mmCIF file of C-alpha atoms and ligand atoms in Angstrom:
data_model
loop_
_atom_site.group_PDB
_atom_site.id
_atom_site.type_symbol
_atom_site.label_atom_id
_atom_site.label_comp_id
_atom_site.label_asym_id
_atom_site.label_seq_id
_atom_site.Cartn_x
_atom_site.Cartn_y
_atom_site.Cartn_z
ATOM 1 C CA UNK N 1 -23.492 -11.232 -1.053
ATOM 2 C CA UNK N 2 -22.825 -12.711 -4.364
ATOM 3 C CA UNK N 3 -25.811 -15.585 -4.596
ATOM 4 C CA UNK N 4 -23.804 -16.815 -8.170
ATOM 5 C CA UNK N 5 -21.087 -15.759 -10.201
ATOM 6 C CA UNK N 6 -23.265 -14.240 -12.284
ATOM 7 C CA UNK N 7 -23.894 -11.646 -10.212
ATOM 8 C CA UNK N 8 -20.380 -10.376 -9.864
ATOM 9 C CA UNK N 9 -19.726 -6.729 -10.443
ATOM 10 C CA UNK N 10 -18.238 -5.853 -13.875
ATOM 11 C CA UNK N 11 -17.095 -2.402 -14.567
ATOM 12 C CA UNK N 12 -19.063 -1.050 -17.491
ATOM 13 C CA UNK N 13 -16.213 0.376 -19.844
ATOM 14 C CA UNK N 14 -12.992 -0.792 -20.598
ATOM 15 C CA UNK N 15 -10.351 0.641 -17.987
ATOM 16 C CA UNK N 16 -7.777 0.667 -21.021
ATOM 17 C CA UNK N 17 -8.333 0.941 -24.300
ATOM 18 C CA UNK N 18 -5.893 1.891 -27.550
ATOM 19 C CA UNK N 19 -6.849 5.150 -27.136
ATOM 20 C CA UNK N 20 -5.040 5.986 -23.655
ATOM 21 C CA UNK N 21 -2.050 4.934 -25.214
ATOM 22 C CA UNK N 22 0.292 8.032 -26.366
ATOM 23 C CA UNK N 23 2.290 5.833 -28.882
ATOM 24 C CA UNK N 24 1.055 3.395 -31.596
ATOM 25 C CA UNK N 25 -1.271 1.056 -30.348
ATOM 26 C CA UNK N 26 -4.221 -0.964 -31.780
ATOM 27 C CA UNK N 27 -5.421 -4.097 -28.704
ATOM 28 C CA UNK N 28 -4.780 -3.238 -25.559
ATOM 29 C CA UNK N 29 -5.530 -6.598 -23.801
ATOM 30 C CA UNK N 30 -4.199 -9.468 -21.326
ATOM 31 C CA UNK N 31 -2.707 -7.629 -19.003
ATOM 32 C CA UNK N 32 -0.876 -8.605 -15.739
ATOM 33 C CA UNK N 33 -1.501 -6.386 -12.541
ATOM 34 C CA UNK N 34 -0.092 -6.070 -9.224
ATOM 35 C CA UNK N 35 0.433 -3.407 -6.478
ATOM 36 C CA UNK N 36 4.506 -2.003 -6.060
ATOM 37 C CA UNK N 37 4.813 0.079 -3.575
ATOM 38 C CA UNK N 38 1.120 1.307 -2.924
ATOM 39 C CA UNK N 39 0.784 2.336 -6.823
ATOM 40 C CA UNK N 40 -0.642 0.048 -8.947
ATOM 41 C CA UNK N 41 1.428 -1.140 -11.781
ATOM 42 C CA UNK N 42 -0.289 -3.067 -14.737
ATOM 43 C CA UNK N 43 2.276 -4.221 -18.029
ATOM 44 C CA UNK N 44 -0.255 -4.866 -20.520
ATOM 45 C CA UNK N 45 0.044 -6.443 -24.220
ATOM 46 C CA UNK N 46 -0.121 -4.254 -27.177
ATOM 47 C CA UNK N 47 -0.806 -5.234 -30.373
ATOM 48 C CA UNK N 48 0.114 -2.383 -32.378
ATOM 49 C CA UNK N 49 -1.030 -1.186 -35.596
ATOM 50 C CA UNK N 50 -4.267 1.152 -37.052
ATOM 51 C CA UNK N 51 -7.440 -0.432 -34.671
ATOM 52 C CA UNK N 52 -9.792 1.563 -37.695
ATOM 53 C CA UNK N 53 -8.473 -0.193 -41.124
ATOM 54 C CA UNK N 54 -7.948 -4.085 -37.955
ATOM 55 C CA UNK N 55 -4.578 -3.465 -39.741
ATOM 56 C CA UNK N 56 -1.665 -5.340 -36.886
ATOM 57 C CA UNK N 57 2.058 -4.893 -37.557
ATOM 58 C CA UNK N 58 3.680 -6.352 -34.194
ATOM 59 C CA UNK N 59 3.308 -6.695 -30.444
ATOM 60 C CA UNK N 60 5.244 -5.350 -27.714
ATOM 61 C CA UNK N 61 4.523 -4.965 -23.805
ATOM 62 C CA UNK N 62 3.202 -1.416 -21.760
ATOM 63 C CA UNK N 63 3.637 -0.229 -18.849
ATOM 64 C CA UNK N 64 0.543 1.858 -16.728
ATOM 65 C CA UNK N 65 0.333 3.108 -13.508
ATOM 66 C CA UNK N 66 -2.529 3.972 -11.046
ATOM 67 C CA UNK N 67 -3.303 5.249 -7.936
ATOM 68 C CA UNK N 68 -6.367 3.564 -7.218
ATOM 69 C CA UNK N 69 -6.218 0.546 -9.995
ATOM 70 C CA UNK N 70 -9.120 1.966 -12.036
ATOM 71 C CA UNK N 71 -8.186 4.883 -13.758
ATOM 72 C CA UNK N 72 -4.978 4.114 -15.281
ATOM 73 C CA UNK N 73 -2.276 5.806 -17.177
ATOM 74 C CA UNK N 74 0.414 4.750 -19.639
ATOM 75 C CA UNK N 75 4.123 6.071 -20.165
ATOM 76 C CA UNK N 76 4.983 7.985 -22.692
ATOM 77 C CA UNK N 77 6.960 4.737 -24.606
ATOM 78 C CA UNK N 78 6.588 1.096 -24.460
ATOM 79 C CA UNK N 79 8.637 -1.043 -22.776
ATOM 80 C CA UNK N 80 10.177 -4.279 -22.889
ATOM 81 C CA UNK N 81 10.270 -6.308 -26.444
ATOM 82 C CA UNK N 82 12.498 -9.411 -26.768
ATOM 83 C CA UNK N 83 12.795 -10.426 -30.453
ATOM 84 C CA UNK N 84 15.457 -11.441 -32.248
ATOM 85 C CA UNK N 85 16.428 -14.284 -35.293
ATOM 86 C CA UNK N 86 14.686 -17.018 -32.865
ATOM 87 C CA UNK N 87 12.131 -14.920 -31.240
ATOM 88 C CA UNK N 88 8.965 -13.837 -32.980
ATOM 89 C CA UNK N 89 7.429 -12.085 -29.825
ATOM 90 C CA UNK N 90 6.948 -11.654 -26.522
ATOM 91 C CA UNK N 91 3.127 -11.491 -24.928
ATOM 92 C CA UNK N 92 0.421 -11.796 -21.986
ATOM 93 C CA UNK N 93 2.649 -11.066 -19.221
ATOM 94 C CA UNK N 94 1.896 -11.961 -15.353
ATOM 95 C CA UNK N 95 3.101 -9.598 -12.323
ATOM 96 C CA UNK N 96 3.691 -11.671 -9.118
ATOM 97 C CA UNK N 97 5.614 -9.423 -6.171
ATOM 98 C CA UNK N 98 7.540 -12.220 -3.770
ATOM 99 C CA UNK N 99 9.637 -10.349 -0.652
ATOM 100 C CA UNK N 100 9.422 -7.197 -2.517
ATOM 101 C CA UNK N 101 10.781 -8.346 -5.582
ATOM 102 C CA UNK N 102 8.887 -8.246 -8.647
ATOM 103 C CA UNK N 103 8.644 -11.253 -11.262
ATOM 104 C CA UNK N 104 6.950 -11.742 -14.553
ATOM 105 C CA UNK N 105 6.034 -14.429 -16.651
ATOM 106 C CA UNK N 106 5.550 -14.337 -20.133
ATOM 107 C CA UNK N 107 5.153 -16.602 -23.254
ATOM 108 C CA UNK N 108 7.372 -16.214 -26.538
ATOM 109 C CA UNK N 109 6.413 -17.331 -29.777
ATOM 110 C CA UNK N 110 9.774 -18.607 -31.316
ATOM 111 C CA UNK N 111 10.634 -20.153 -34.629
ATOM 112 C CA UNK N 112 10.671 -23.633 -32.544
ATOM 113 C CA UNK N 113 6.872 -23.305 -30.410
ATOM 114 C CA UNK N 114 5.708 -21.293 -27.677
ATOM 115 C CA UNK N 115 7.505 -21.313 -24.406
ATOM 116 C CA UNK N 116 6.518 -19.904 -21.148
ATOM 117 C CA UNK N 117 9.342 -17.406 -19.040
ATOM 118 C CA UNK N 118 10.075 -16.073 -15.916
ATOM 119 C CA UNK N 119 12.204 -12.676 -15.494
ATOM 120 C CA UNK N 120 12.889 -10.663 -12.551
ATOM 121 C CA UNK N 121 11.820 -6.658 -13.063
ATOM 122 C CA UNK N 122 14.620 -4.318 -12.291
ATOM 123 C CA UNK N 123 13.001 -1.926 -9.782
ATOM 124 C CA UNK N 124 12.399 0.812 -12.319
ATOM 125 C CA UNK N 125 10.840 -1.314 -14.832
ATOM 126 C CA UNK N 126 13.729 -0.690 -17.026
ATOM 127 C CA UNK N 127 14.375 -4.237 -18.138
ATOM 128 C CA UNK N 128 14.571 -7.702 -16.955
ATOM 129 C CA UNK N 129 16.686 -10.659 -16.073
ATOM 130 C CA UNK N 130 15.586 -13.413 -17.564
ATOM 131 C CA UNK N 131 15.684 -16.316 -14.795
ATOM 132 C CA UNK N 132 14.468 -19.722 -17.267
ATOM 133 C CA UNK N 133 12.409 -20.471 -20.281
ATOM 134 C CA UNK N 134 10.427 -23.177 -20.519
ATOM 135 C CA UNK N 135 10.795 -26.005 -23.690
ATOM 136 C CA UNK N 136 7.842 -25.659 -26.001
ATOM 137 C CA UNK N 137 5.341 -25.900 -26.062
ATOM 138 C CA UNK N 138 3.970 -24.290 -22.607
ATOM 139 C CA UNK N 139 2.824 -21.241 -21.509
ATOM 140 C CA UNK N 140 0.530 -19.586 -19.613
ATOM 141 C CA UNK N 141 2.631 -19.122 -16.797
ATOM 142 C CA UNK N 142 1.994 -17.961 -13.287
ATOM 143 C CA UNK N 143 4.202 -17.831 -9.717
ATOM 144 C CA UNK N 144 2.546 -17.886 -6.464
ATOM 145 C CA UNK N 145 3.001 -14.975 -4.346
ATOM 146 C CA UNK N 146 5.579 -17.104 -1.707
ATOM 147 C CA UNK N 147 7.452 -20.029 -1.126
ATOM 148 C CA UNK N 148 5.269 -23.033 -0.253
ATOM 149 C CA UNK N 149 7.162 -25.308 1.929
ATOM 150 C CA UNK N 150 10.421 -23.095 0.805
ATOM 151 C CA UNK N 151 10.538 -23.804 -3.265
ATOM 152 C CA UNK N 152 8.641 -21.181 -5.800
ATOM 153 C CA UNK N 153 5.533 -22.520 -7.322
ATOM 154 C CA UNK N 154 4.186 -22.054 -10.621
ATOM 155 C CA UNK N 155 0.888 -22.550 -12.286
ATOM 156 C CA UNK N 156 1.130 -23.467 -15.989
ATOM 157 C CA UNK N 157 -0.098 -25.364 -19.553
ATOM 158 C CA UNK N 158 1.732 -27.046 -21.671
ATOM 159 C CA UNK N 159 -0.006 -28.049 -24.936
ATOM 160 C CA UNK N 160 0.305 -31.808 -25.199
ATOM 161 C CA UNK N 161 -1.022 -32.259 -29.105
ATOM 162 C CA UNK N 162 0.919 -35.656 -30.351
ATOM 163 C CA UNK N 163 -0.419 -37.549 -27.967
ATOM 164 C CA UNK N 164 -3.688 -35.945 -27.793
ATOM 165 C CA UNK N 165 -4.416 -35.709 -30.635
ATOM 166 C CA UNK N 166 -6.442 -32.155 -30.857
ATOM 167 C CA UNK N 167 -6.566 -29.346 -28.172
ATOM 168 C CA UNK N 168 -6.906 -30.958 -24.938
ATOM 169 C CA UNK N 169 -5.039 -28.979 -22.033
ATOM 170 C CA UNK N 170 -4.315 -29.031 -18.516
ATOM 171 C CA UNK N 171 -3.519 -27.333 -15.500
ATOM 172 C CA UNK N 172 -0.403 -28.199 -14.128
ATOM 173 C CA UNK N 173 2.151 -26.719 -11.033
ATOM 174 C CA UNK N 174 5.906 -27.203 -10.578
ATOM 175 C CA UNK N 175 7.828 -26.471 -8.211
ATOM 176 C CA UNK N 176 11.567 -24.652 -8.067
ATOM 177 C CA UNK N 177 14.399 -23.879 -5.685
ATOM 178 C CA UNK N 178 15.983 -21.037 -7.607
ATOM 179 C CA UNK N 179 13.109 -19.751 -9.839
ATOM 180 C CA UNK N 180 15.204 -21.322 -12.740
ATOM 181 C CA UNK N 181 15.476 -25.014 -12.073
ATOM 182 C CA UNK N 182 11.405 -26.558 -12.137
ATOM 183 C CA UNK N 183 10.600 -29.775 -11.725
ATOM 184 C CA UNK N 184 8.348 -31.751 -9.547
ATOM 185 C CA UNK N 185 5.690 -31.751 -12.210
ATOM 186 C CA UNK N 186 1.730 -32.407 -11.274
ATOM 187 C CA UNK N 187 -1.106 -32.300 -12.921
ATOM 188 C CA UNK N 188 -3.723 -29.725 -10.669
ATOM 189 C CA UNK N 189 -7.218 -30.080 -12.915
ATOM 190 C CA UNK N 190 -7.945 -31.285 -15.784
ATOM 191 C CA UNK N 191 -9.944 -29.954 -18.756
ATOM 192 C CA UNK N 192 -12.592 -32.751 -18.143
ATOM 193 C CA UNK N 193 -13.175 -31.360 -14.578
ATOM 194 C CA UNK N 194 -14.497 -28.205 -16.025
ATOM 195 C CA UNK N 195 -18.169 -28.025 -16.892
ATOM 196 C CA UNK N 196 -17.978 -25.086 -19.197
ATOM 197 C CA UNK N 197 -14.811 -26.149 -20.947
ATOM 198 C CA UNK N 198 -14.975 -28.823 -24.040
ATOM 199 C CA UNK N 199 -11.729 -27.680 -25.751
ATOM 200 C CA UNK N 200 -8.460 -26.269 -22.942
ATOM 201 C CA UNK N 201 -8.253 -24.647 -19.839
ATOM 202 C CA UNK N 202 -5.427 -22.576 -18.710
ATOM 203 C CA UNK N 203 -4.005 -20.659 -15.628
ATOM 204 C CA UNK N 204 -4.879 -16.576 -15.674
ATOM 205 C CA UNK N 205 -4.148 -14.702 -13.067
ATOM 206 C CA UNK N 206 -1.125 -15.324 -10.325
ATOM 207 C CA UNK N 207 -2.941 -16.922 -7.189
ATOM 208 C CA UNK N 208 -4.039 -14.826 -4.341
ATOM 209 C CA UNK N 209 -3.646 -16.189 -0.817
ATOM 210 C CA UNK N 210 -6.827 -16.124 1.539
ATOM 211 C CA UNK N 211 -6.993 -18.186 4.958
ATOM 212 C CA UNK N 212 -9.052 -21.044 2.861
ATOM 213 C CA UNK N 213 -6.958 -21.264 0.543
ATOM 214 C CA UNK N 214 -5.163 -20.469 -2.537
ATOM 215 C CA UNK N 215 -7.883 -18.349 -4.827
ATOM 216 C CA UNK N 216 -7.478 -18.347 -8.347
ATOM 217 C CA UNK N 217 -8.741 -17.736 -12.074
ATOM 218 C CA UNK N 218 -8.690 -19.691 -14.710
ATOM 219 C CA UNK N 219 -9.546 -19.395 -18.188
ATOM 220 C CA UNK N 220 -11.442 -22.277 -20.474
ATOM 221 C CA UNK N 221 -12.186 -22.419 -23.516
ATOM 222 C CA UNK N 222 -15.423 -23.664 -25.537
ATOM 223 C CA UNK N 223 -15.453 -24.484 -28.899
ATOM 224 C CA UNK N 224 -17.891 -24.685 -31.301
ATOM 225 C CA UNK N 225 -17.158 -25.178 -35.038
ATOM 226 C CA UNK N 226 -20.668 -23.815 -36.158
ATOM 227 C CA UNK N 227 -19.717 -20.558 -34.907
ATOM 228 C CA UNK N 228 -19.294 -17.880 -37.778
ATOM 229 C CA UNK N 229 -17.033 -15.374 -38.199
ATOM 230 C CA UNK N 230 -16.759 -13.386 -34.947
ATOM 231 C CA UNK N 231 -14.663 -10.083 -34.245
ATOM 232 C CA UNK N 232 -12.143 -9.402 -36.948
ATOM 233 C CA UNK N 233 -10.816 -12.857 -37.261
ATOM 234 C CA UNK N 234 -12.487 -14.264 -40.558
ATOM 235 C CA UNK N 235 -12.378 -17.623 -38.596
ATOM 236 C CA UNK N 236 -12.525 -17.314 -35.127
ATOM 237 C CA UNK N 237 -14.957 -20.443 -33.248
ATOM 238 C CA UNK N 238 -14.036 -20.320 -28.999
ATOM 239 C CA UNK N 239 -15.767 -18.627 -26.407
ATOM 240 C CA UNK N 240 -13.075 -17.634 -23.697
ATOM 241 C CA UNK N 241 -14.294 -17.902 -20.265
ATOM 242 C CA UNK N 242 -12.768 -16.927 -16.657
ATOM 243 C CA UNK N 243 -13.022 -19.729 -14.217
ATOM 244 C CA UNK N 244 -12.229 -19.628 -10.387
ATOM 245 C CA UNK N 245 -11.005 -22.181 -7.894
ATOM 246 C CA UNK N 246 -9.390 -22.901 -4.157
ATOM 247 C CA UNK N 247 -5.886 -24.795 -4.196
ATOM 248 C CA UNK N 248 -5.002 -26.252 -0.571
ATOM 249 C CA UNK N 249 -2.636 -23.516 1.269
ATOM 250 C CA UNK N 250 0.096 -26.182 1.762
ATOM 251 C CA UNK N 251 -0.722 -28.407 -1.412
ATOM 252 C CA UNK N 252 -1.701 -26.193 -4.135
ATOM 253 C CA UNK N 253 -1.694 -29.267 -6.436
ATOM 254 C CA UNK N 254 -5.337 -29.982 -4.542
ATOM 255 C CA UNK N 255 -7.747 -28.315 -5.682
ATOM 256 C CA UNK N 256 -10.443 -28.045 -2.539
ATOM 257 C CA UNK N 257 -13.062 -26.328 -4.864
ATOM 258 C CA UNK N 258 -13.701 -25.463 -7.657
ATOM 259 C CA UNK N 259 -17.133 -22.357 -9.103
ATOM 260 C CA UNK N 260 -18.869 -25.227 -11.411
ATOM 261 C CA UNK N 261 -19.940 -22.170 -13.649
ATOM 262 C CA UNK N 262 -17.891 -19.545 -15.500
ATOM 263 C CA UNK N 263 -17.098 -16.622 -13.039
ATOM 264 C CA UNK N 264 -17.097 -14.328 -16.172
ATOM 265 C CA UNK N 265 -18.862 -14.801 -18.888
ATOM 266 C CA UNK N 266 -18.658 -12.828 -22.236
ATOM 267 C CA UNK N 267 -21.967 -10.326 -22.302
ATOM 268 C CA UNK N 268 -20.911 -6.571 -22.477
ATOM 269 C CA UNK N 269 -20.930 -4.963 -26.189
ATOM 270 C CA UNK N 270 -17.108 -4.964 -25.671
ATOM 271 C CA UNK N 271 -16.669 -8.903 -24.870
ATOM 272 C CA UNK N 272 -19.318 -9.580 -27.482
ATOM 273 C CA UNK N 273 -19.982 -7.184 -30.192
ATOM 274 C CA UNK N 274 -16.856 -5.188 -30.616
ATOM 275 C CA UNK N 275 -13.125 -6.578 -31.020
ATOM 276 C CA UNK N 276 -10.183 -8.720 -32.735
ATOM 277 C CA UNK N 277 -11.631 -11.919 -31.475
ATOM 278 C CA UNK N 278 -15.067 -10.936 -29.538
ATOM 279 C CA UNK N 279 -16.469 -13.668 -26.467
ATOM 280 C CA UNK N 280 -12.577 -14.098 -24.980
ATOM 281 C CA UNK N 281 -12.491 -13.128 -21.431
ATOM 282 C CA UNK N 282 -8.567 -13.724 -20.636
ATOM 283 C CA UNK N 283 -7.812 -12.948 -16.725
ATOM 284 C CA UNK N 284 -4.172 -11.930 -15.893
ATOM 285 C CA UNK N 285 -4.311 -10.090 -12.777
ATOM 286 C CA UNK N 286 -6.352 -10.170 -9.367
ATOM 287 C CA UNK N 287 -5.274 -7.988 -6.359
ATOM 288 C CA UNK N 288 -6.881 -9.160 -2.644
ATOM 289 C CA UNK N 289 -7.024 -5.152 -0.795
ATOM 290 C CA UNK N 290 -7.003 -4.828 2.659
ATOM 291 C CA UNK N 291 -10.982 -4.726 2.688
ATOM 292 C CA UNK N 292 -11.702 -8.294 1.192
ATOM 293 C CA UNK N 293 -12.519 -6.877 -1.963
ATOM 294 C CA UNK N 294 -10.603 -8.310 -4.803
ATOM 295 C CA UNK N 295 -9.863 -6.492 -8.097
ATOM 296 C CA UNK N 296 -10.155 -8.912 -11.450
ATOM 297 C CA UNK N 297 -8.738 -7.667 -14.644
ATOM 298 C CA UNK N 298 -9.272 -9.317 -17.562
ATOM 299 C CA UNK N 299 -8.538 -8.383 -21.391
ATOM 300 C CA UNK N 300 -11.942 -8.890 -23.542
ATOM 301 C CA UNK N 301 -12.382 -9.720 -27.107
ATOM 302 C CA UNK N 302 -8.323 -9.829 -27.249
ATOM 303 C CA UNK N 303 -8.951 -5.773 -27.962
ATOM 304 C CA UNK N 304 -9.363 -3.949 -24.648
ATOM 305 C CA UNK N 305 -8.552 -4.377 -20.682
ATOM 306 C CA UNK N 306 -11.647 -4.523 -18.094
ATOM 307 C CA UNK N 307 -12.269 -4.783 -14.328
ATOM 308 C CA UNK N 308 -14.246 -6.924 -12.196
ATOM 309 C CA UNK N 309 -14.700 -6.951 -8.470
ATOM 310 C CA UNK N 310 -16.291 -9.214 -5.872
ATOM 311 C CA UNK N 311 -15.738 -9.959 -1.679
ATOM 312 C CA UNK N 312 -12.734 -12.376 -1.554
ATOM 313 C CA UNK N 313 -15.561 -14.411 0.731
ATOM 314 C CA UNK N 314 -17.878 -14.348 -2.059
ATOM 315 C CA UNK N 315 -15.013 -16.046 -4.177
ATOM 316 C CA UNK N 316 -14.058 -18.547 -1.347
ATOM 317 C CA UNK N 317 -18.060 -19.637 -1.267
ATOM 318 C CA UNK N 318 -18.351 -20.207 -4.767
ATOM 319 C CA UNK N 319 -15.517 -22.679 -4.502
ATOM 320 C CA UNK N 320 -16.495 -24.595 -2.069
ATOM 321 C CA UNK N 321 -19.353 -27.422 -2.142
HETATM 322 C C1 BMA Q 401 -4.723 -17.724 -26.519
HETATM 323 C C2 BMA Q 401 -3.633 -16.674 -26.356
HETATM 324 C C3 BMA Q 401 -4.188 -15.448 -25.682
HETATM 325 C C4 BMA Q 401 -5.476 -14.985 -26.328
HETATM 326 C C5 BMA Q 401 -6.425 -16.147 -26.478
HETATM 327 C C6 BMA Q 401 -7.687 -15.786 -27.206
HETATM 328 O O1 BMA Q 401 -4.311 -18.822 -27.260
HETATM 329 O O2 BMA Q 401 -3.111 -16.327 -27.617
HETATM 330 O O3 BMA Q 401 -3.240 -14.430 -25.792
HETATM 331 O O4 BMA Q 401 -6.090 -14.012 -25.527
HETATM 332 O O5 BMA Q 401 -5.800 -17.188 -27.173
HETATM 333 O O6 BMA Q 401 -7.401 -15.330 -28.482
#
């Protein structure tokens, strides 16, 4: 039994790193996970470039598979890109299966700010239909698993700066009939709810459902400007953390609980030591097996992909007062 969340069960290694990649790849990070089929399927980001002279050129999205979600491997090319005129890139993608279908979202950076998508997979992974893009700036996307009360439901942030003045961001939900049309807009935590967040807090992986509730990660963000350089980035000042909390089943705006300390927590040589941007722990997939346990990836120091696992009970009791 986990007594805290420090105690939860990281693997040791990376599960992915630039090196299982059979193309060019430098950060292999923020990847979304979910299970197709009875294979595991995990689309993760790819910063390419040469990881030994920190030289990047571009980013596009990869596709691995796995038989048991640990030990992973990657086809032989990557997959989809958009970018165009208005496009710069697309990145951090989320995997959520509904009724067999599978769905990602994704953020683009475009010439006009970041906005947050939603495509549906064609069954081979051999492209997508994009469904809606969100104005800027918002991302950080991610659709529950089924219909609530029969509309699609998505977590996400948009990044409210005019009238906030500085980086102060939200969790919100909206709700769709179509998967293209969202509205319904409502705010589900706030940054200020979060003990270990002074800066934003965001939505990582797609929510998992348990009989308590909805389960799911965040991430949060603590800055602090007398932080050095860290990681390759000459300037680089936030510690990324991976939060987790219980929505209510039928109103997943409510949160019913929320772990009042970080869930993960940078500390391996990977999340601190080594890497673009070292102490980011970015969650973007969680799968809930048959057995209660429940599998946590996470991309770490914006450079590699990890795994953590805990009992989904464990989870529920950290939540909960
Ligand atoms: C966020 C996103 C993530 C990244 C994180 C930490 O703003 O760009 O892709 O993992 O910063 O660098």
């Amino acid at each position: 039994m986990l007594r805290s969340a420090k105690e939860i069960k990281k693997f040791l290694r990376p599960i992915l790193t630039y090196k299982d990649i059979p193309y060019e790849a430098a950060l292999i990070f923020n990847a979304g996970v979910a299970k197709v089929g009875g294979q595991y399927v995990m689309l993760f980001r790819n910063d390419y470039g040469d990881y030994q002279k920190q030289q990047l050129k571009g980013t596009n999205l990869g596709l691995a598979t796995s038989e048991d979600g640990i030990h992973w491997k990657a086809n032989a090319a990557p997959c989809f890109a958009i970018q165009n005129e208005e496009i710069h890139r697309m990145y951090d993608p989320r995997i959520t299966v509904i009724n067999g279908t599978v769905y990602i979202c994704f953020a683009l950076d475009t010439k006009h700010g970041v906005r947050g998508g939603i495509a549906r997979v064609k069954e081979d992974f051999s492209g997508l239909d994009i469904l809606s893009v969100s104005a800027p700036d918002n991302r950080n996307m991610v659709l529950f698993p089924e219909k609530i009360d029969g509309k699609y439901v998505r977590l996400e942030r948009p990044m409210p700066v005019y009238s906030r003045g500085k980086d102060r961001f939200d969790i919100w939900l909206s709700k769709s009939p179509d998967l293209k049309y969202w509205g319904e807009t409502e705010l589900v935590l706030g940054v200020e709810d979060v003990p270990f967040a002074n800066d934003k807090i965001g939505p990582a992986a797609p929510p998992v459902k348990t009989r308590y509730g909805w389960l799911t990660t965040f991430h949060a963000v603590e800055r602090d400007d007398s932080r050095g350089k860290h990681g390759w980035e000459p300037s680089w000042k936030k510690i990324y953390y991976a939060g987790i909390m219980l929505l209510d089943l039928k109103e997943p705006s409510k949160v019913m609980g929320l772990c009042k300390t970080p869930l993960i927590a940078p500390e391996l040589p990977h999340e601190t030591e080594t890497g673009f941007r070292t102490d980011v722990i970015f969650p973007g997939g969680m799968i809930l097996e048959d057995d209660g346990e429940v599998k946590i990836y996470y991309g770490a120091s914006d450079t590699v992909e990890c795994l953590a696992t805990a009992q989904v009970d464990d989870l529920v009791r950290l939540c909960l007062p």
